Tab-separated table of C-alpha atoms and ligand atoms in Angstrom:
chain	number	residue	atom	x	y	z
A	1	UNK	CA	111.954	92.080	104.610
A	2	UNK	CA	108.858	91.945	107.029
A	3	UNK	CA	110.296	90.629	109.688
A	4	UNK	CA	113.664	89.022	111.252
A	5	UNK	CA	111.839	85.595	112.296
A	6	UNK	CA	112.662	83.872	109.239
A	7	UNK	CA	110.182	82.668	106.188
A	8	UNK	CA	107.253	81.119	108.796
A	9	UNK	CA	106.825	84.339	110.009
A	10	UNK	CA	107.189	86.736	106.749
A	11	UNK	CA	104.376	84.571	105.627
A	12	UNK	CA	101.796	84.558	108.282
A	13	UNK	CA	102.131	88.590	108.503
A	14	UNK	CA	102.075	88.967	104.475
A	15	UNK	CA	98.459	86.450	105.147
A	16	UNK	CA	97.339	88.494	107.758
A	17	UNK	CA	97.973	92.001	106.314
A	18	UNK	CA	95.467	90.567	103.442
A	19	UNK	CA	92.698	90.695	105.877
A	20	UNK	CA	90.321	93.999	105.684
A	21	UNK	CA	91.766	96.477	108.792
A	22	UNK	CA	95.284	95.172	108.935
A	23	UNK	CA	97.746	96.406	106.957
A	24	UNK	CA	101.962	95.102	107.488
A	25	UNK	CA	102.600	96.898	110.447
A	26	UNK	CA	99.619	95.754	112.533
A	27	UNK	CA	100.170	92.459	110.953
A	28	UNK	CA	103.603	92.422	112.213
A	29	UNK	CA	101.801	93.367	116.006
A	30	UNK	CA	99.675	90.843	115.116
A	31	UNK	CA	102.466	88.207	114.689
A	32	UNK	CA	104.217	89.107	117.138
A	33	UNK	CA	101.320	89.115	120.165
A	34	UNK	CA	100.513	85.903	118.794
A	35	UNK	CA	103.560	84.489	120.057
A	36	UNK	CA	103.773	86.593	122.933
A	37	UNK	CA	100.256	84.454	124.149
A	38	UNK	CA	101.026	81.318	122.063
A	39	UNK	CA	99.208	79.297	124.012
A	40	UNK	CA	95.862	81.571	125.203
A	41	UNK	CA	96.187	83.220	121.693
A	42	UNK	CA	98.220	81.519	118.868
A	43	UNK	CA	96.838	77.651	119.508
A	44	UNK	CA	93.634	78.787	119.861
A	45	UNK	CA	93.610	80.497	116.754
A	46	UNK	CA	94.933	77.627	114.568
A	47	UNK	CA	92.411	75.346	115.707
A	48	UNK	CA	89.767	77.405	115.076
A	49	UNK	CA	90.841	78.193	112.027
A	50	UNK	CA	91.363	74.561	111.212
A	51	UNK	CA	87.408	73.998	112.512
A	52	UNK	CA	86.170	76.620	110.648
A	53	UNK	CA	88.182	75.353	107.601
A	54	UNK	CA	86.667	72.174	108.164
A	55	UNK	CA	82.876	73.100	108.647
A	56	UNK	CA	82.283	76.377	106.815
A	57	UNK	CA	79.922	76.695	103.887
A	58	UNK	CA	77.618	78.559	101.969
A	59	UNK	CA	73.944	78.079	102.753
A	60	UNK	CA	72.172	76.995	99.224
A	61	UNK	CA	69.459	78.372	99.729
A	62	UNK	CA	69.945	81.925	101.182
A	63	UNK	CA	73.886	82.698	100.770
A	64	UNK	CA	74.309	83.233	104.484
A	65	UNK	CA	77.436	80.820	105.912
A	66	UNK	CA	77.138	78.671	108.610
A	67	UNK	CA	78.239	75.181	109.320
A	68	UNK	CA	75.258	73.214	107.629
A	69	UNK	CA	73.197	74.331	104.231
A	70	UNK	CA	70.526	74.981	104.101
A	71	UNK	CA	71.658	77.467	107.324
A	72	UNK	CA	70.034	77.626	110.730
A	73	UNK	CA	68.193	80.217	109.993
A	74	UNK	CA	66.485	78.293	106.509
A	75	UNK	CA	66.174	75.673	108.672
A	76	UNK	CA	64.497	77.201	111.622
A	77	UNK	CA	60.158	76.657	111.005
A	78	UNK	CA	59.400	79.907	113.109
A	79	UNK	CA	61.232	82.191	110.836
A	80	UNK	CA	58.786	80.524	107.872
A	81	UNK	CA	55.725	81.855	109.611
A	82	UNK	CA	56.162	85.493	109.171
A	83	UNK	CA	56.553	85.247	105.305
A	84	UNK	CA	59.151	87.584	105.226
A	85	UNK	CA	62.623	87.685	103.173
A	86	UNK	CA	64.961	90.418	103.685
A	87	UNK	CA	67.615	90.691	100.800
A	88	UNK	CA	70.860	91.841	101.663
A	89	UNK	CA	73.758	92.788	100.013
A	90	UNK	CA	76.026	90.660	102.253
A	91	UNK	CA	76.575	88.114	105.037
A	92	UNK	CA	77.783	91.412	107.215
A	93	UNK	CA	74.766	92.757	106.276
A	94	UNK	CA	72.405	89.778	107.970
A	95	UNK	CA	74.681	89.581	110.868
A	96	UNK	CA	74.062	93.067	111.256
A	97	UNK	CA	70.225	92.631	111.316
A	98	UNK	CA	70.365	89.588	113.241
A	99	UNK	CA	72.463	91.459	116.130
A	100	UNK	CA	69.499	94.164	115.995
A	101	UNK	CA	66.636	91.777	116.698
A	102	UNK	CA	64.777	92.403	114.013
A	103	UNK	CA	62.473	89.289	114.491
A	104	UNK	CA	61.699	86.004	112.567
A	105	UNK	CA	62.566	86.579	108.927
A	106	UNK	CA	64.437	84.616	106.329
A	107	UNK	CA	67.100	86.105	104.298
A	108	UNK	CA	68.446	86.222	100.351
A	109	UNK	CA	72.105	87.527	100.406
A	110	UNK	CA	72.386	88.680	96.628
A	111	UNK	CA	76.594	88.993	96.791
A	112	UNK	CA	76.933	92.760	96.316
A	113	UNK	CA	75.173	94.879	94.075
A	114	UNK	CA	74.792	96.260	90.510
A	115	UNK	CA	77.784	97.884	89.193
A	116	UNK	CA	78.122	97.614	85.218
A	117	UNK	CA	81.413	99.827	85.549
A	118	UNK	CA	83.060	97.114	87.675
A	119	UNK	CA	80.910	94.602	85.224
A	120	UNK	CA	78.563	93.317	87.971
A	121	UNK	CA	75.476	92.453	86.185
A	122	UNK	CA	72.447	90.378	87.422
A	123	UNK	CA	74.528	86.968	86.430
A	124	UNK	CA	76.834	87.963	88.967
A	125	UNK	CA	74.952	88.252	91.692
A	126	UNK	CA	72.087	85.614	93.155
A	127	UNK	CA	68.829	87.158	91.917
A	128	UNK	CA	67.780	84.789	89.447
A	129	UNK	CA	67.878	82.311	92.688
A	130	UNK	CA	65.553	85.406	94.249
A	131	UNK	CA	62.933	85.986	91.908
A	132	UNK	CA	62.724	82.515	92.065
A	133	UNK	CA	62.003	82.129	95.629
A	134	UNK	CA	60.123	85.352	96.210
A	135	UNK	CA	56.641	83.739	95.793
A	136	UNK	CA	57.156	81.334	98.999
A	137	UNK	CA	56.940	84.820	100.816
A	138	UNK	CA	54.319	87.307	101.329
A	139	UNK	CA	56.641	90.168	101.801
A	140	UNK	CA	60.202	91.022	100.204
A	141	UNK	CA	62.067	93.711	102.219
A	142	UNK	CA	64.944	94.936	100.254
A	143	UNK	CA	67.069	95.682	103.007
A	144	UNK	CA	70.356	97.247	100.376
A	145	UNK	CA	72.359	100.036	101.276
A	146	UNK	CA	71.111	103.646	100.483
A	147	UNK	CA	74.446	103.665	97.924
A	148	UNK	CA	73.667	104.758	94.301
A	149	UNK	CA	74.365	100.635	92.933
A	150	UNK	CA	72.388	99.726	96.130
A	151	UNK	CA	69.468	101.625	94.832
A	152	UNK	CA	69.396	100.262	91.041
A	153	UNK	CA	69.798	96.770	92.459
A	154	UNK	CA	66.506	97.623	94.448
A	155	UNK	CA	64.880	99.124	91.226
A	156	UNK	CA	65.802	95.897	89.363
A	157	UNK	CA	64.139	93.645	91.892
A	158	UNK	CA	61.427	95.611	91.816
A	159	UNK	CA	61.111	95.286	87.812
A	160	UNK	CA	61.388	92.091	88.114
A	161	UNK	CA	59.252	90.976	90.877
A	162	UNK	CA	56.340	93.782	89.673
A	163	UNK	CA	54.148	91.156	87.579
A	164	UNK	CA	54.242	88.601	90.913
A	165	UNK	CA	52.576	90.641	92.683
A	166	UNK	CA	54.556	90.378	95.907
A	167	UNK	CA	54.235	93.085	98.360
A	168	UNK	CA	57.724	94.668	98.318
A	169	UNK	CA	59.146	97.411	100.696
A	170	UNK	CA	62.053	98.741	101.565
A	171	UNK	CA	64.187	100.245	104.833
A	172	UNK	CA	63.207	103.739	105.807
A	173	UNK	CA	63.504	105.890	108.478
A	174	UNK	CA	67.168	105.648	109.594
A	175	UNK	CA	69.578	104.498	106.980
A	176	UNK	CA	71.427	108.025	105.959
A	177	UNK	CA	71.730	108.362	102.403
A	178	UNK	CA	74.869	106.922	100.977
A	179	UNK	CA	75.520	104.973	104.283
A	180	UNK	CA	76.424	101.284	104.973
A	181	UNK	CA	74.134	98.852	106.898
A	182	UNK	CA	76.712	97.423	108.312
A	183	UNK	CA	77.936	100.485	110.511
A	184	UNK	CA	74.788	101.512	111.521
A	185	UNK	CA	73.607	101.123	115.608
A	186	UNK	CA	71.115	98.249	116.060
A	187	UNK	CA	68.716	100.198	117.157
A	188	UNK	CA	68.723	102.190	113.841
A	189	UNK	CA	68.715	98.973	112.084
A	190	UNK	CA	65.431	98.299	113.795
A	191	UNK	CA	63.377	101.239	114.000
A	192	UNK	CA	64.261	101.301	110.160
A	193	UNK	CA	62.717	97.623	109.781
A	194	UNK	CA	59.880	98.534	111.545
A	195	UNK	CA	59.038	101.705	109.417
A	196	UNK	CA	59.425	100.015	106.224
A	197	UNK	CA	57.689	101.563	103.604
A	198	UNK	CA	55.840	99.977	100.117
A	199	UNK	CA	57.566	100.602	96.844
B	1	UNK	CA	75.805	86.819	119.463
B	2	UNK	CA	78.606	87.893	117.563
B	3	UNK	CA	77.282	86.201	113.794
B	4	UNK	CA	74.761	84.282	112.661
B	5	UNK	CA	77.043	81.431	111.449
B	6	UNK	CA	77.282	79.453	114.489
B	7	UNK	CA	79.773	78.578	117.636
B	8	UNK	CA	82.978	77.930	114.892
B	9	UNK	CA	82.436	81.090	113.298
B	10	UNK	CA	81.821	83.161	116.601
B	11	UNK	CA	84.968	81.563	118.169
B	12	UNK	CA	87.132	82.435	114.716
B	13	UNK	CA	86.287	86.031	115.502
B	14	UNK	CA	86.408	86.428	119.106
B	15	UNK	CA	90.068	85.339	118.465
B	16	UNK	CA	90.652	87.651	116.045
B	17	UNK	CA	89.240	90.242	117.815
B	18	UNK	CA	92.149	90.047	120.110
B	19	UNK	CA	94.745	90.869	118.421
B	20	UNK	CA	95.776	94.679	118.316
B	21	UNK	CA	94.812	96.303	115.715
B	22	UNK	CA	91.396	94.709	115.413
B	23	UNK	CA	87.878	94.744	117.433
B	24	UNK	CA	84.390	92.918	116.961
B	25	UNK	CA	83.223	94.327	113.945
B	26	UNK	CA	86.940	94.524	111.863
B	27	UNK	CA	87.350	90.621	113.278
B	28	UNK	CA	83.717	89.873	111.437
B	29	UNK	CA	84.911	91.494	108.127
B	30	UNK	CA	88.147	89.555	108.801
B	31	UNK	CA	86.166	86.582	108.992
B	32	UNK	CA	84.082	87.172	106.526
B	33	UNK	CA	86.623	87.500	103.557
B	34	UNK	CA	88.409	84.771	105.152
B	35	UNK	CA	85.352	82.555	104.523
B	36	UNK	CA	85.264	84.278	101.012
B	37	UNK	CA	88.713	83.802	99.634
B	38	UNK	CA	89.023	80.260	101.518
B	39	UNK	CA	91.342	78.652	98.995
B	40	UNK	CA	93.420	81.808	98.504
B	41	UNK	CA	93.320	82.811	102.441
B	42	UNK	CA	91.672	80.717	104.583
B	43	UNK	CA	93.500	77.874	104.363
B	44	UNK	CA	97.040	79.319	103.943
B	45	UNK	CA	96.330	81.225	106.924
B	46	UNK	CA	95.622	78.033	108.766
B	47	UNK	CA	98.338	76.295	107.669
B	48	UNK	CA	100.975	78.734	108.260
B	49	UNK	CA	99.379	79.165	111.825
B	50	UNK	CA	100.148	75.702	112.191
B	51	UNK	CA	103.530	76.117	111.021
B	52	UNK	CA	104.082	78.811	113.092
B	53	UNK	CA	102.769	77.224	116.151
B	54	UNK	CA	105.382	74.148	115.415
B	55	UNK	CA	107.950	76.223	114.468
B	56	UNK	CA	108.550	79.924	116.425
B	57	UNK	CA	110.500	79.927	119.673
B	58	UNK	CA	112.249	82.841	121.473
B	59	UNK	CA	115.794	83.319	121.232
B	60	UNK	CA	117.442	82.041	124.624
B	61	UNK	CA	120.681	84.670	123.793
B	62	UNK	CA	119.000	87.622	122.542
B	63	UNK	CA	115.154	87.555	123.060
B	64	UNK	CA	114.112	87.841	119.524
B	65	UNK	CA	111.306	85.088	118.023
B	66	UNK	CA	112.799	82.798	115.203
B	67	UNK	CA	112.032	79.493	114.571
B	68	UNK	CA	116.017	78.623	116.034
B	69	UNK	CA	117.696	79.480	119.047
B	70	UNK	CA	120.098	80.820	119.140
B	71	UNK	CA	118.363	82.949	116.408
B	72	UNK	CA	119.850	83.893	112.794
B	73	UNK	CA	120.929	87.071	113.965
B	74	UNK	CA	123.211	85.402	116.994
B	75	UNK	CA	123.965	82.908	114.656
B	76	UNK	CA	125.435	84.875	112.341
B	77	UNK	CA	129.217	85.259	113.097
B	78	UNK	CA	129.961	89.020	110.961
B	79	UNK	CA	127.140	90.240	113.588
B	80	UNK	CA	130.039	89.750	116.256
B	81	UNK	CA	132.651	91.367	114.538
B	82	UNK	CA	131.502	95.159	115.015
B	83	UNK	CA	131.188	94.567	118.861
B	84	UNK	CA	128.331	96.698	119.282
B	85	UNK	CA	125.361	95.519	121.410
B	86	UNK	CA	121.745	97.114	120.485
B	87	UNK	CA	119.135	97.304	123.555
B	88	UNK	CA	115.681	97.248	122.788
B	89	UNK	CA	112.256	96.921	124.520
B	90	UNK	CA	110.426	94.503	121.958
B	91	UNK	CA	110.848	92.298	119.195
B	92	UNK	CA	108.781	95.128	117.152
B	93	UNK	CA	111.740	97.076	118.110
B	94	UNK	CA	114.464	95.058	116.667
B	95	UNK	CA	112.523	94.354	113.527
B	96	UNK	CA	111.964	97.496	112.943
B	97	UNK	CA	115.861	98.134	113.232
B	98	UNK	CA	116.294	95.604	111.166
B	99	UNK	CA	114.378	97.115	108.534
B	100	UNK	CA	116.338	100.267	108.746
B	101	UNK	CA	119.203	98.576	108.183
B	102	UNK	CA	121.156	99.902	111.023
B	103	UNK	CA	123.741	97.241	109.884
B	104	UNK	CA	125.919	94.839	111.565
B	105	UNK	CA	125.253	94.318	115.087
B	106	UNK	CA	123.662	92.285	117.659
B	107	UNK	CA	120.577	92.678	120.136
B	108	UNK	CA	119.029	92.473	123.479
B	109	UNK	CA	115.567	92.396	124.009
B	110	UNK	CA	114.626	93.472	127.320
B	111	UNK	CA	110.456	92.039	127.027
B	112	UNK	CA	109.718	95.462	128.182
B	113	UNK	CA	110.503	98.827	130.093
B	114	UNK	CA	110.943	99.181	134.001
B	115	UNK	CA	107.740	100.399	135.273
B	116	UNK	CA	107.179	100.238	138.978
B	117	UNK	CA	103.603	101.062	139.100
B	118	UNK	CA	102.774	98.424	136.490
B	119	UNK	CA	104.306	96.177	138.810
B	120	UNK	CA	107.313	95.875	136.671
B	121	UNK	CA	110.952	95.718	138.298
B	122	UNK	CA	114.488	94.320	136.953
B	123	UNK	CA	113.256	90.606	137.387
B	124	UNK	CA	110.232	90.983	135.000
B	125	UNK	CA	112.799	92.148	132.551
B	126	UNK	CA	115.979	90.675	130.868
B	127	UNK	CA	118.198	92.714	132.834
B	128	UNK	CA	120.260	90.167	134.736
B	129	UNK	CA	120.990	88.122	131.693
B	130	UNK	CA	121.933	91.949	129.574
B	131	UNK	CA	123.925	92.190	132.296
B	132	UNK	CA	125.932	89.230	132.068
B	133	UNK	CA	126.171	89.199	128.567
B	134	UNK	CA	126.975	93.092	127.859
B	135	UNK	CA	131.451	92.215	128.862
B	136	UNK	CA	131.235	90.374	125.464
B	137	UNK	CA	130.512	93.771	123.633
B	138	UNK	CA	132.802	96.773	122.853
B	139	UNK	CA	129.552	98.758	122.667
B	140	UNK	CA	126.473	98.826	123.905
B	141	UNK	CA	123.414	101.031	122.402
B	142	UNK	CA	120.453	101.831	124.601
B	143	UNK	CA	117.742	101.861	121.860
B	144	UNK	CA	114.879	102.455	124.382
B	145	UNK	CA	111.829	104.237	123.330
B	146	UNK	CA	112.106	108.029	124.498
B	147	UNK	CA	109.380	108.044	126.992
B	148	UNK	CA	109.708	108.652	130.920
B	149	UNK	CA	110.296	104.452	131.293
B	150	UNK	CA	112.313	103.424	128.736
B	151	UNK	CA	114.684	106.527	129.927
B	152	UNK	CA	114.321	105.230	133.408
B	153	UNK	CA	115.761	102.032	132.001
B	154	UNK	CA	118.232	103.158	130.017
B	155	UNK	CA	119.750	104.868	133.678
B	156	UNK	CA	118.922	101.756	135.319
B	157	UNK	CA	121.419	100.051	132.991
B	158	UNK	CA	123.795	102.473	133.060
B	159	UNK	CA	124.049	102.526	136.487
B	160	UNK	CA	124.971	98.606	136.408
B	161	UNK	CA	126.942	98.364	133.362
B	162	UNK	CA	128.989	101.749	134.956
B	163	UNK	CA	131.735	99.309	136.781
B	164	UNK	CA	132.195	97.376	133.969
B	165	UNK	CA	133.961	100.234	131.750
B	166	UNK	CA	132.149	99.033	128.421
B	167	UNK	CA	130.812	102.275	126.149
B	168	UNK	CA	127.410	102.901	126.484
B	169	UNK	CA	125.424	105.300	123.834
B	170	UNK	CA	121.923	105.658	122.915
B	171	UNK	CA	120.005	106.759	120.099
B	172	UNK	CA	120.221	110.579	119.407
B	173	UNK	CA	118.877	112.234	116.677
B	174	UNK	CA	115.624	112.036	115.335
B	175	UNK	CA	113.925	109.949	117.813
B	176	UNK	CA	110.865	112.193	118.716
B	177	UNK	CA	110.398	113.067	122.791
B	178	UNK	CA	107.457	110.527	124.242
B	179	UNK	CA	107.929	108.580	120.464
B	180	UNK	CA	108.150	104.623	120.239
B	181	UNK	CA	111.115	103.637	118.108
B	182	UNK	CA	108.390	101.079	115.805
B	183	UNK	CA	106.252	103.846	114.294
B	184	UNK	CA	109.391	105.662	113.201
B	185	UNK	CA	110.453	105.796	108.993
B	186	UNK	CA	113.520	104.225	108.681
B	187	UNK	CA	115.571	107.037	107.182
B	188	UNK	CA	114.968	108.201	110.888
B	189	UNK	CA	115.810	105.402	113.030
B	190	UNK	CA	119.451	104.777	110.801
B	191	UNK	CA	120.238	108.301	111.225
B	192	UNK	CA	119.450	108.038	114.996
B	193	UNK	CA	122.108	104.907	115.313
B	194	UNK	CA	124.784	106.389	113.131
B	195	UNK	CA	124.161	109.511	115.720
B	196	UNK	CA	124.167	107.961	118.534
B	197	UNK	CA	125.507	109.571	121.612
B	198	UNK	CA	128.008	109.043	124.448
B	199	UNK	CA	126.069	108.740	128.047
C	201	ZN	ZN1	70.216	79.855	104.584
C	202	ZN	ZN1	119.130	85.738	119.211
């Protein structure tokens, strides 16, 4: 039994100890602070919830999720002008660059990265959809983690894009080998974006 | 700018990011695989938020949250028959009781420990109503966390419930010195109730 409140509340703390960082006890502290502050707190919470239910989606062009597709950033003309896509493993990953500043690009998120032991191949991932944007740009950053599947995901874009002749780099001076983007300081995100280096 | 997915997304986590447990960047991953498992998480979240929000209320006997008051525990009449009264500071307390299966009894949630420098006397507290309610019980067990306030407490309500006659024990064994009763196994906390001493 997860609680004593009765089946309303077993259920929202089973929900919540599904999400990444909680696990049933802080889910029960969860629960339970959310009806200690029901209404600065729990209220709240529904209706955004409900909102985001409501107006969430999946940009079509670049994988990032906003509230309209193509996303503000696709839509934005300024971030056209530099002619640079950064491909990302994730939407954590762009939010992460985004919070760093790292100027006007546009973004692919590919949806993880090549693993054929947990049978992630290229159909699994959006890169078809990126080789076949790649020549609107004149630049291609490959902006994936310094992890072993990050790197042959990089190799394979590479492969693929070689014959287009598109200038590709990649992040440099900053990411530590076998790190995550994602936990990185924004000012290492930067300096590594600024020092990118040609494949 | 907390994401890059607009005001509905950066309210979702700024919610989440409340709750204990969880900051800004585990509220973004929250969000995030919210966004990604939306039929399978997103959405049952939201509606058993809303459920929740319609449904829980606090106790008006005991304290506890249930979506009835009197709750299922003070509704349930073999809780009465052992006579014993169990004190506690939260609701995290007496579900984690609960859990232990300490057995038959009732509760008391006191919504906190006496703490006069956090501004925190006998009226924040559900002291007057323990008070009146304790002559009902043949026993009454101080389950206070063993830190300087919740002992403070505990003397506090010995001192009032003294006239009265009624026993008065508290947890013995096992509970840890400067411990909170929630992050205890339960092996512990049933062994600390069936141990429980005369004050
Ligand atoms: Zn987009
Ligand atoms: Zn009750």
């Amino acid at each position: 039994m997860a609680s004593s409140g009765g089946p309303e509340i077993d259920q929202l703390i089973q929900l919540l100890a599904r999400l990444p960082g909680l696990g049933p006890r802080s889910a029960r502290r969860a629960v339970l602070q959310l009806i200690k502050k029901k209404e600065q707190l729990m209220i709240p919470l529904s209706a955004a919830l409900d909102r985001a239910v409501e107006a969430v989606r999946t940009c079509e062009v670049c994988g990032n999720v906003d509230t309209r597709s193509p996303c503000a950033i696709c839509s934005d003309p300024r971030r056209g002008e530099t002619g640079i896509l950064v491909v990302v493993e994730d939407v954590a990953d762009l939010w992460a660059l985004e919070r760093a500043g790292v100027g006007a690009v546009r973004y692919h998120v590919l949806g993880g990265v090549l693993s054929p032991l947990d049978g992630i191949g290229p159909e699994e991932l959006l890169l078809d959809e990126l080789i076949a944007r790649a020549p609107e740009f004149q630049e291609v950053v490959l902006a994936v983690n310094a992890t072993v599947e990050g790197q042959t995901t990089a190799h394979y874009i590479t492969d693929r894009l070689g014959p287009s002749g598109i200038k590709i780099t990649r992040l440099a001076h900053g990411v530590p080998v076998g790190g995550e983007l994602d936990y990185l300081d924004e000012g290492t995100l930067s300096q590594a974006l600024k020092a990118r280096t040609a494949l």
